[in-house]
């Protein structure tokens, strides 16, 4: 993909497998292919949305990027350096620059630390600020996420889900990261609070020139924040394009089904494409195209040959045999 | 239309360490025969407690039903002896819970759980009941029902467990089904399957009380909708009416804050602040601190439910907003 600025994060053919062990000798009898050959790029200041159903590997991908899970092969270039080959010491430095916001605001904050300690722990650990500056810095961070100063000396349990997620966000931006990974950051919140938090994320992005990898199972949330969107199914990216293209002109049958499955208000109840069956197990993915057992338009070829992610239109990548490549770019 | 269930002035409270929490405050609702009524609201607003009270499933203590009347089939469910109520639970009124994995017993296979329900309510021998169970698994689209009757819930996926729950809820031909967030734990593609199934399986005269926080689901499934906020009903109306012209500012804000697909807006409209604590509801309207139309009367007086052209709304401005 041509772009004038270099990507801040460049993922190449990344694979993360988890061994399945059985028996008293715990021999490895197979692998769960959670992430199986993913290529993605995120540019400076861009938000990349990643959607997919539960178990498709989105969270494993996020955890692999921050080295919480070990990759099997492939490379992840962050600002030009490969994350996967770094040793323990350099990884710690890297965690400054890549931050993550987790889904559950109730378990991702230490219940025994005050908000001030939570917010400044990273900064003090990395010797960015002196202990004396702790309070001042924490106040500034709280201010960034529109919270009152009296939160400083309180503990996480005293806050509601939405406020806790604000604290998580403040903590994530405290080290001035280049990339923030939001792993289902608003999924646990009520709609009215969800909108507040999404707006906050957008504001912070514009203010601090952040890049986001925004992971969600909800395409409608992703469509409100992401510049480009990748759709993941069983460890693979099946479609990847500008968010508006994904929403308005989806090509992959899975993306189409995903969009039509969202209950929407205000639109005439049209006939939907309803997918049959469940997502197959990633330990034994179907042959050929992984989507073919559920695909409404699958042909014989789909069960034999695995489709590659190809640029079908300009900047629109699809992994499907049945979508023709258009010659003219629009 | 004929009334099937009538909830009148229901109040439920819970004893907590910090004091008594009124989780449901004078809620009145009716469900007509064959109707799908949606009950929508944010977490903690009392929608689940309302639905659990219908079958007296609120554990007591700490919960207690303080007042009210729930009439079903000319019987007040709240004062019925427990033996009588057991005959209604699962038969005339059945329930589908939010988490199918935890609502089914992990120690018994699917078949035994289906047979137990059947044999509790009808005179049917085990062999016959097993067959009926198999039939219903087949009807709800579970592949290989003969084999899956012997499966334990952990062997099935979330979507399949929810199908088992639907089979269990429908097989005794209930008059009312209460579905409490039936798809919240499921993926969107599975959610679409489940709703499609529920629509298909539901008989014409069966009523459905559907509890959800998702306005999109309300639009797709329901005939009428009741909106709850801070333990109270704030608006009741037809789905069409409420989507077109919400009378209560909370409903309006709720509709505006849904992230819509395919419309890329720069800023989502959000409701400022948060739901007040049930220990300490403000005097006057409970939505006053988050409402953009608040005026002095809202802070002084608690608004009643106004009847406006068949709909109800708990707002002093409801009549003006209807114009």
XYZ file of C-alpha atoms in Angstrom:
653
model
C 0.000 0.000 0.000
C 1.447 3.343 -0.971
C 1.591 5.948 1.700
C 3.836 8.904 2.221
C 4.479 8.347 5.901
C 6.064 5.215 7.241
C 3.914 2.942 9.340
C 4.402 3.125 13.083
C 3.507 -0.537 13.382
C 4.099 -3.068 10.648
C 3.020 -6.655 11.232
C 4.289 -9.259 8.783
C 3.013 -12.793 8.523
C 2.575 -13.049 12.260
C 1.704 -16.435 13.742
C 0.905 -17.160 17.365
C 0.148 -20.794 18.168
C -0.727 -22.291 21.514
C 0.308 -25.915 22.007
C -2.333 -28.443 23.043
C -0.748 -30.810 25.520
C -2.112 -34.205 26.433
C -1.154 -37.197 28.552
C 1.177 -37.619 31.497
C 4.198 -36.564 29.482
C 2.297 -33.491 28.255
C 3.273 -34.134 24.715
C 2.205 -31.553 22.220
C -0.536 -33.117 20.180
C -1.506 -30.100 18.137
C -1.745 -26.340 18.036
C -4.450 -23.769 18.444
C -3.740 -21.399 15.642
C -4.979 -18.247 17.309
C -3.196 -15.885 14.942
C -2.252 -17.473 11.665
C -0.402 -15.289 9.211
C -1.575 -11.742 9.833
C -0.288 -8.704 7.931
C -1.303 -5.255 9.126
C 0.054 -1.726 9.188
C -0.833 1.211 11.357
C 0.347 4.676 10.383
C 1.161 7.610 12.590
C -2.016 9.194 13.960
C -4.238 6.560 12.413
C -6.834 4.351 14.035
C -7.037 0.834 12.780
C -10.182 -1.046 13.751
C -10.037 -4.798 14.174
C -13.353 -6.653 14.261
C -14.255 -10.282 14.587
C -16.251 -12.703 16.684
C -15.074 -14.136 19.970
C -12.271 -16.630 19.533
C -11.105 -15.237 16.203
C -7.728 -14.180 17.616
C -8.099 -10.425 18.025
C -6.996 -10.359 21.646
C -4.130 -12.774 21.035
C -2.924 -10.447 18.296
C -2.985 -7.523 20.736
C -1.193 -9.530 23.412
C 1.441 -10.648 20.917
C 2.174 -7.036 19.972
C 2.996 -6.145 23.578
C 4.781 -9.486 24.025
C 2.379 -10.876 26.588
C 2.017 -13.878 24.291
C 4.922 -15.394 22.432
C 4.770 -15.320 18.651
C 5.729 -18.430 16.707
C 6.957 -16.684 13.615
C 6.714 -13.472 11.651
C 7.790 -9.960 12.532
C 6.305 -6.896 14.182
C 8.140 -3.699 13.340
C 7.471 -0.828 15.690
C 9.038 2.398 14.424
C 11.285 0.253 12.266
C 12.569 -2.128 14.977
C 11.434 -5.700 15.341
C 9.644 -6.182 18.637
C 9.858 -9.942 18.556
C 13.641 -10.150 18.655
C 14.092 -7.799 21.600
C 15.371 -9.088 24.919
C 13.682 -8.651 28.275
C 15.339 -5.311 29.044
C 14.447 -3.665 25.778
C 10.911 -4.931 26.026
C 10.451 -2.902 29.185
C 11.500 0.224 27.349
C 9.152 -0.630 24.560
C 6.176 -0.888 26.904
C 6.538 2.825 27.389
C 5.658 3.393 23.802
C 2.962 0.805 23.281
C 0.203 0.901 25.844
C -2.865 -1.228 26.171
C -6.356 -0.586 27.557
C -8.099 -3.749 28.609
C -11.740 -4.689 28.380
C -12.638 -5.133 32.015
C -12.148 -1.953 34.040
C -12.875 -3.918 37.213
C -9.901 -6.251 37.013
C -7.333 -4.145 35.173
C -6.730 -1.649 37.995
C -4.921 -2.693 41.148
C -7.493 -2.472 43.967
C -4.834 -1.683 46.559
C -3.377 1.347 44.830
C -4.761 4.856 44.889
C -5.578 6.506 41.599
C -2.507 8.716 41.951
C -0.250 5.679 42.306
C -1.923 3.887 39.430
C -1.481 6.846 37.110
C 2.149 7.556 37.912
C 3.524 4.060 38.468
C 4.717 3.754 34.877
C 6.313 7.192 34.878
C 8.203 6.595 38.085
C 9.237 3.098 37.026
C 10.718 4.511 33.851
C 12.231 7.509 35.698
C 10.367 9.957 33.507
C 9.329 12.035 36.495
C 10.634 12.491 39.998
C 8.572 11.452 43.007
C 8.066 15.128 43.827
C 6.241 15.677 40.550
C 3.891 12.779 41.156
C 0.878 14.720 42.302
C 1.188 17.410 39.694
C 1.521 14.857 36.899
C -1.405 12.779 38.172
C -3.596 15.881 38.309
C -2.677 16.744 34.759
C -3.585 13.215 33.622
C -6.915 13.285 35.436
C -7.632 16.591 33.822
C -6.921 15.058 30.407
C -9.653 12.508 30.892
C -12.088 15.024 32.412
C -12.056 13.744 35.966
C -12.051 15.714 39.206
C -8.972 16.225 41.335
C -10.607 14.599 44.349
C -10.217 11.219 42.620
C -6.512 11.343 43.333
C -6.506 9.688 46.721
C -9.378 7.320 46.160
C -9.272 3.632 45.277
C -10.628 1.977 42.094
C -13.616 0.362 43.823
C -15.059 3.788 44.538
C -15.617 4.471 40.850
C -18.160 3.342 38.294
C -17.187 1.318 35.210
C -17.020 4.377 32.968
C -14.832 6.302 35.386
C -12.528 3.339 35.865
C -12.119 3.093 32.124
C -11.163 6.782 32.126
C -8.506 6.014 34.723
C -7.218 3.177 32.521
C -7.058 5.571 29.610
C -5.210 8.185 31.655
C -2.732 5.522 32.738
C -2.268 4.396 29.138
C -1.433 7.882 27.877
C 0.763 8.748 30.880
C 3.984 7.543 29.254
C 3.226 9.416 26.020
C 2.978 6.296 23.901
C 2.996 6.221 20.124
C 0.506 3.400 19.924
C -2.402 2.569 22.194
C -4.122 -0.772 21.842
C -7.760 -0.645 22.940
C -8.902 -4.208 23.470
C -12.706 -4.052 23.705
C -12.179 -0.887 25.718
C -15.851 0.140 25.718
C -17.616 -3.217 25.459
C -18.284 -3.535 29.182
C -19.909 -0.102 29.420
C -23.493 1.068 29.018
C -24.375 2.836 25.770
C -24.569 6.313 27.251
C -21.159 5.851 28.887
C -19.772 4.121 25.814
C -20.360 7.256 23.765
C -18.582 9.384 26.394
C -15.527 7.136 26.355
C -15.372 6.919 22.551
C -15.525 10.711 22.349
C -12.741 10.942 24.904
C -10.573 8.532 22.915
C -11.115 10.559 19.756
C -10.248 13.818 21.533
C -7.076 12.372 23.015
C -6.037 10.974 19.656
C -6.318 14.360 18.016
C -4.620 16.145 20.888
C -1.684 13.791 21.437
C -1.332 12.468 17.863
C -1.878 8.909 19.043
C -2.293 5.846 16.890
C -4.850 3.312 17.994
C -5.382 -0.329 17.335
C -9.051 -0.467 18.230
C -10.272 -3.995 18.804
C -13.971 -4.734 19.139
C -16.557 -7.296 18.226
C -18.975 -4.497 17.458
C -18.629 -3.118 13.958
C -20.871 -0.154 14.718
C -18.513 1.083 17.445
C -15.479 0.552 15.235
C -17.132 2.483 12.421
C -17.340 5.508 14.676
C -13.658 5.709 15.504
C -11.533 3.818 12.967
C -9.983 5.218 9.776
C -9.339 1.771 8.393
C -10.833 -1.532 9.461
C -9.622 -5.110 9.298
C -12.047 -8.004 9.673
C -10.629 -11.125 11.274
C -11.981 -14.659 11.086
C -10.338 -17.693 12.701
C -6.872 -16.216 12.989
C -6.770 -14.598 9.565
C -7.592 -11.198 8.135
C -10.344 -11.687 5.566
C -10.935 -8.067 4.576
C -9.043 -4.856 5.076
C -9.921 -1.400 3.772
C -11.032 2.101 4.673
C -13.807 1.939 7.240
C -16.304 3.604 4.917
C -15.508 1.047 2.209
C -15.942 -1.842 4.646
C -19.299 -0.499 5.749
C -20.695 0.658 2.433
C -19.085 -1.725 -0.039
C -18.067 -4.856 1.805
C -16.857 -7.597 -0.525
C -16.126 -10.617 1.635
C -19.247 -12.680 2.403
C -18.285 -12.823 6.081
C -18.100 -9.035 6.371
C -21.451 -8.774 4.622
C -23.028 -11.227 7.044
C -21.447 -9.474 10.003
C -22.911 -6.143 8.930
C -26.334 -7.545 8.196
C -26.452 -9.304 11.580
C -26.288 -6.046 13.532
C -29.751 -5.118 14.787
C -30.276 -1.581 13.639
C -32.873 0.913 14.595
C -34.663 3.150 12.174
C -34.070 1.032 9.120
C -36.756 -1.136 7.572
C -36.465 -4.677 8.747
C -34.904 -6.176 5.672
C -34.206 -9.775 4.960
C -30.925 -10.604 6.548
C -28.211 -13.036 5.648
C -28.061 -15.296 8.633
C -24.981 -17.458 8.900
C -25.423 -21.087 9.787
C -23.501 -22.804 12.523
C -20.775 -21.676 14.865
C -17.205 -20.542 14.356
C -15.130 -23.740 13.928
C -12.377 -24.552 16.376
C -9.026 -22.891 15.647
C -7.258 -26.149 16.612
C -8.673 -27.808 13.548
C -9.626 -25.110 11.039
C -11.514 -26.176 7.902
C -9.501 -26.870 4.778
C -9.208 -24.243 2.080
C -11.043 -21.061 2.940
C -11.754 -21.123 6.662
C -15.129 -19.563 6.148
C -16.416 -22.029 3.541
C -18.584 -24.218 5.840
C -20.653 -21.165 6.808
C -20.354 -19.235 3.568
C -23.574 -18.709 1.580
C -21.769 -18.551 -1.770
C -19.037 -21.176 -1.294
C -17.998 -23.283 -4.265
C -15.998 -26.476 -4.549
C -12.771 -24.577 -4.976
C -13.210 -22.840 -1.611
C -12.840 -26.070 0.320
C -9.672 -27.032 -1.507
C -7.608 -23.937 -1.941
C -6.860 -21.288 0.633
C -7.516 -17.747 -0.636
C -4.841 -15.126 -0.122
C -5.438 -11.559 0.945
C -5.341 -9.689 -2.368
C -5.884 -6.104 -3.381
C -9.197 -6.452 -5.216
C -9.801 -2.739 -5.573
C -7.432 0.052 -4.774
C -6.563 -0.147 -1.076
C -9.227 -2.783 -0.552
C -7.832 -6.179 0.409
C -10.042 -9.259 0.399
C -9.262 -12.933 0.921
C -11.888 -14.635 -1.228
C -11.684 -16.649 -4.456
C -15.027 -15.452 -5.718
C -14.400 -11.732 -5.706
C -12.944 -10.586 -9.027
C -10.026 -8.156 -9.049
C -11.003 -4.899 -10.637
C -8.530 -3.372 -13.050
C -9.677 0.194 -12.743
C -8.873 2.004 -9.564
C -11.425 4.433 -8.356
C -56.327 -6.502 23.089
C -56.544 -8.975 25.919
C -54.397 -8.480 28.969
C -52.154 -11.377 29.912
C -49.944 -10.051 32.653
C -50.572 -7.019 34.758
C -47.914 -5.549 37.015
C -49.291 -2.917 39.324
C -47.233 -0.650 41.543
C -44.430 -3.115 42.058
C -41.710 -2.076 44.485
C -38.729 -4.221 45.306
C -35.907 -3.318 47.660
C -32.649 -4.822 48.790
C -30.912 -4.522 52.129
C -27.275 -3.616 51.683
C -24.538 -2.550 54.078
C -25.007 1.044 53.059
C -28.746 1.066 53.473
C -31.915 -0.012 51.769
C -31.839 0.156 47.990
C -35.091 0.557 46.108
C -34.283 -1.379 42.941
C -37.799 -1.198 41.522
C -39.999 1.744 42.429
C -43.760 1.609 41.733
C -43.472 -0.036 38.368
C -46.682 -0.733 36.475
C -46.692 -2.621 33.212
C -49.106 -4.666 31.161
C -48.355 -7.304 28.593
C -51.056 -8.183 26.104
C -51.676 -11.540 24.529
C -49.329 -12.255 21.653
C -47.369 -9.087 22.202
C -43.625 -8.582 22.364
C -42.862 -6.017 25.035
C -39.326 -4.685 25.281
C -37.918 -3.482 28.578
C -34.885 -1.322 28.021
C -32.485 0.484 30.319
C -28.893 0.702 31.484
C -27.296 -1.689 33.923
C -28.581 -1.257 37.428
C -31.838 0.400 36.402
C -33.959 -2.437 37.768
C -35.068 -4.163 34.580
C -33.797 -7.597 35.575
C -35.229 -7.330 39.090
C -38.605 -6.414 37.613
C -38.583 -9.514 35.435
C -37.345 -11.778 38.217
C -40.112 -10.546 40.511
C -42.738 -11.870 38.125
C -41.789 -15.424 39.040
C -40.654 -14.451 42.559
C -37.054 -15.303 41.777
C -35.651 -12.388 43.743
C -33.745 -13.994 46.589
C -35.028 -12.938 49.950
C -33.140 -11.852 51.990
C -31.535 -9.521 50.908
C -34.340 -8.682 48.496
C -37.953 -8.164 49.394
C -41.027 -7.299 47.389
C -42.456 -4.390 49.344
C -45.717 -3.795 47.568
C -47.575 -4.351 44.347
C -49.600 -6.899 42.542
C -48.761 -9.080 39.577
C -51.847 -10.585 38.006
C -51.573 -13.462 35.598
C -54.560 -15.588 34.667
C -56.628 -13.931 37.402
C -54.094 -14.968 40.021
C -51.856 -12.688 42.011
C -48.440 -14.256 41.577
C -47.063 -12.418 44.571
C -49.440 -14.009 47.069
C -49.726 -17.436 45.484
C -48.549 -20.384 47.608
C -45.166 -21.584 46.409
C -46.510 -24.995 45.262
C -48.967 -23.237 42.981
C -46.268 -20.940 41.658
C -44.016 -23.887 40.840
C -46.697 -25.176 38.497
C -46.580 -21.886 36.633
C -42.795 -21.540 36.553
C -41.491 -23.183 33.407
C -44.961 -24.043 32.149
C -47.235 -21.034 31.654
C -44.407 -18.588 32.183
C -40.951 -19.658 31.125
C -37.693 -17.812 31.271
C -34.585 -17.537 29.118
C -31.597 -16.211 31.019
C -28.665 -14.111 29.950
C -25.902 -16.629 30.379
C -26.885 -19.942 28.872
C -23.722 -21.570 30.162
C -24.528 -20.879 33.778
C -28.299 -21.226 33.557
C -28.026 -24.897 32.661
C -26.884 -27.398 35.250
C -23.289 -28.435 34.572
C -23.800 -31.823 36.242
C -26.669 -33.144 34.167
C -26.740 -33.866 30.480
C -29.011 -31.803 28.246
C -31.451 -34.683 27.823
C -31.988 -35.162 31.551
C -32.602 -31.466 32.042
C -35.204 -31.407 29.296
C -36.860 -34.569 30.598
C -36.942 -33.223 34.141
C -38.833 -30.124 33.043
C -41.272 -32.170 30.978
C -41.948 -34.697 33.710
C -42.397 -32.068 36.370
C -45.291 -30.495 34.522
C -46.867 -33.337 32.583
C -47.627 -37.023 32.999
C -45.224 -38.478 30.537
C -42.954 -41.486 30.822
C -39.209 -41.048 30.527
C -38.878 -42.720 27.172
C -41.536 -40.539 25.603
C -40.151 -37.408 27.252
C -36.705 -38.204 25.870
C -38.213 -38.336 22.394
C -39.974 -35.029 22.881
C -36.675 -33.526 24.003
C -34.949 -34.825 20.905
C -37.666 -33.372 18.712
C -37.264 -29.960 20.291
C -33.506 -29.989 19.908
C -34.085 -30.765 16.267
C -36.637 -27.947 15.977
C -34.261 -25.410 17.474
C -31.654 -26.323 14.893
C -29.201 -28.322 16.974
C -27.350 -30.736 14.748
C -27.402 -34.414 15.682
C -30.011 -34.193 18.481
C -29.779 -37.920 19.262
C -26.158 -37.516 20.267
C -26.450 -34.065 21.770
C -29.126 -35.184 24.223
C -26.242 -36.853 26.050
C -24.006 -33.798 25.899
C -23.181 -31.674 28.933
C -23.460 -27.877 28.657
C -19.679 -27.376 28.641
C -19.467 -29.487 25.499
C -21.723 -27.094 23.618
C -21.012 -23.569 22.395
C -22.813 -20.549 23.843
C -25.146 -20.346 20.860
C -26.075 -24.006 21.164
C -26.701 -23.704 24.915
C -29.009 -20.801 24.220
C -30.881 -22.997 21.722
C -31.289 -25.610 24.442
C -32.657 -22.903 26.742
C -35.085 -21.824 24.029
C -36.180 -25.423 23.519
C -36.716 -25.772 27.254
C -38.641 -22.517 27.423
C -40.897 -23.305 24.480
C -41.611 -27.022 24.753
C -44.397 -26.716 27.284
C -46.172 -24.132 25.181
C -46.017 -21.210 27.627
C -48.292 -18.202 27.522
C -45.495 -15.843 28.416
C -41.767 -16.064 27.817
C -39.462 -13.798 29.760
C -36.119 -13.385 28.017
C -33.544 -11.509 30.086
C -30.784 -10.280 27.762
C -30.894 -13.592 25.879
C -28.120 -12.713 23.446
C -25.830 -10.384 25.335
C -23.239 -13.112 25.863
C -23.321 -14.153 22.210
C -21.656 -12.942 19.022
C -23.661 -10.888 16.533
C -23.952 -13.627 13.925
C -25.154 -16.057 16.608
C -27.437 -13.362 18.016
C -29.097 -13.032 14.621
C -29.620 -16.817 14.553
C -31.165 -16.840 18.026
C -33.597 -13.997 17.330
C -34.565 -15.531 14.035
C -35.301 -18.747 15.870
C -37.298 -17.009 18.590
C -39.393 -15.170 16.039
C -40.036 -18.376 14.140
C -40.803 -20.560 17.143
C -43.002 -18.175 19.015
C -46.663 -18.964 18.487
C -48.990 -16.163 17.555
C -50.661 -15.889 20.928
C -47.525 -16.322 23.014
C -46.331 -13.134 24.639
C -42.715 -12.207 25.095
C -41.114 -9.875 27.594
C -37.707 -9.054 26.144
C -35.206 -7.352 28.395
C -32.252 -5.696 26.728
C -30.052 -2.643 26.749
C -29.801 -2.611 22.981
C -32.190 -0.287 21.133
C -31.450 -2.052 17.855
C -32.861 -5.292 19.253
C -35.950 -3.441 20.479
C -36.520 -2.140 16.986
C -36.150 -5.552 15.397
C -38.165 -7.621 17.824
C -40.717 -5.612 19.786
C -44.205 -4.182 19.406
C -44.146 -1.958 22.462
C -41.338 -0.772 24.663
C -40.952 0.375 28.260
C -37.898 2.431 29.184
C -36.562 2.239 32.730
C -34.226 4.698 34.417
C -33.116 4.700 38.050
C -35.663 2.100 39.253
C -38.617 3.779 37.522
C -40.494 3.499 34.277
C -39.845 6.736 32.419
C -41.583 6.010 29.145
C -43.924 3.430 27.638
C -45.060 3.445 24.045
C -45.116 1.709 20.703
C -41.747 1.034 19.151
C -42.576 3.119 16.097
C -43.746 6.009 18.260
C -40.745 6.012 20.532
C -38.232 5.864 17.732
C -40.002 8.629 15.857
C -40.770 10.906 18.727
C -39.332 10.021 22.120
C -41.276 11.891 24.795
C -38.793 11.522 27.616
C -35.395 13.226 27.255
C -33.671 10.080 28.513
C -35.157 7.999 25.702
C -34.099 10.667 23.243
C -30.547 10.706 24.593
C -30.405 6.924 24.623
C -31.415 6.792 20.967
C -28.872 9.452 20.049
C -25.970 7.785 21.773
C -26.219 4.495 19.884
C -23.172 4.175 17.679
C -24.755 3.812 14.261
C -23.049 1.848 11.603
C -22.390 3.457 8.219
C -22.908 6.969 9.501
C -19.561 8.345 10.444
C -20.133 11.215 12.798
C -17.277 13.095 14.348
C -18.745 13.093 17.775
C -21.258 10.758 19.306
C -23.883 12.430 21.361
C -23.353 11.246 24.886
C -25.334 11.629 28.071
C -23.202 13.619 30.505
C -22.630 12.371 34.037
C -23.813 9.047 35.302
C -26.810 7.260 36.749
C -27.460 8.486 40.314
C -26.844 6.009 43.109
C -30.016 4.196 44.207
C -29.066 4.968 47.793
C -29.364 8.611 47.133
C -31.805 9.557 44.391
C -32.187 13.284 43.969
C -35.369 15.048 44.947
C -37.522 15.725 41.929
C -36.826 14.096 38.592
C -34.133 11.440 38.731
C -32.756 12.409 35.334
C -32.378 16.120 36.218
C -28.560 16.237 36.390
C -28.085 14.658 32.986
C -30.972 16.257 31.137
C -30.488 19.176 28.772
C -34.014 20.481 29.270
C -33.961 20.685 33.094
C -35.720 23.683 34.656
C -36.459 24.584 38.274
C -39.623 22.499 38.575
C -37.655 19.325 37.757
C -35.537 19.874 40.848
C -38.502 20.522 43.130
C -41.076 17.962 42.146
C -41.026 14.345 41.139
C -42.822 14.054 37.797
C -45.698 11.556 37.524
C -46.273 9.374 34.477
C -48.294 11.469 32.060
C -50.651 9.775 29.633
C -50.199 11.230 26.206
C -52.133 9.682 23.347
C -51.789 6.106 24.546
C -48.133 6.527 25.471
C -46.791 7.357 28.891
C -43.865 9.542 29.858
C -42.480 10.719 33.181
C -41.568 14.262 32.214
C -43.124 17.675 32.844
C -42.352 18.614 29.270
C -43.851 15.500 27.732
C -46.975 17.247 26.555
C -45.022 20.046 24.906
C -42.634 17.586 23.358
C -45.545 15.716 21.816
C -46.595 18.756 19.799
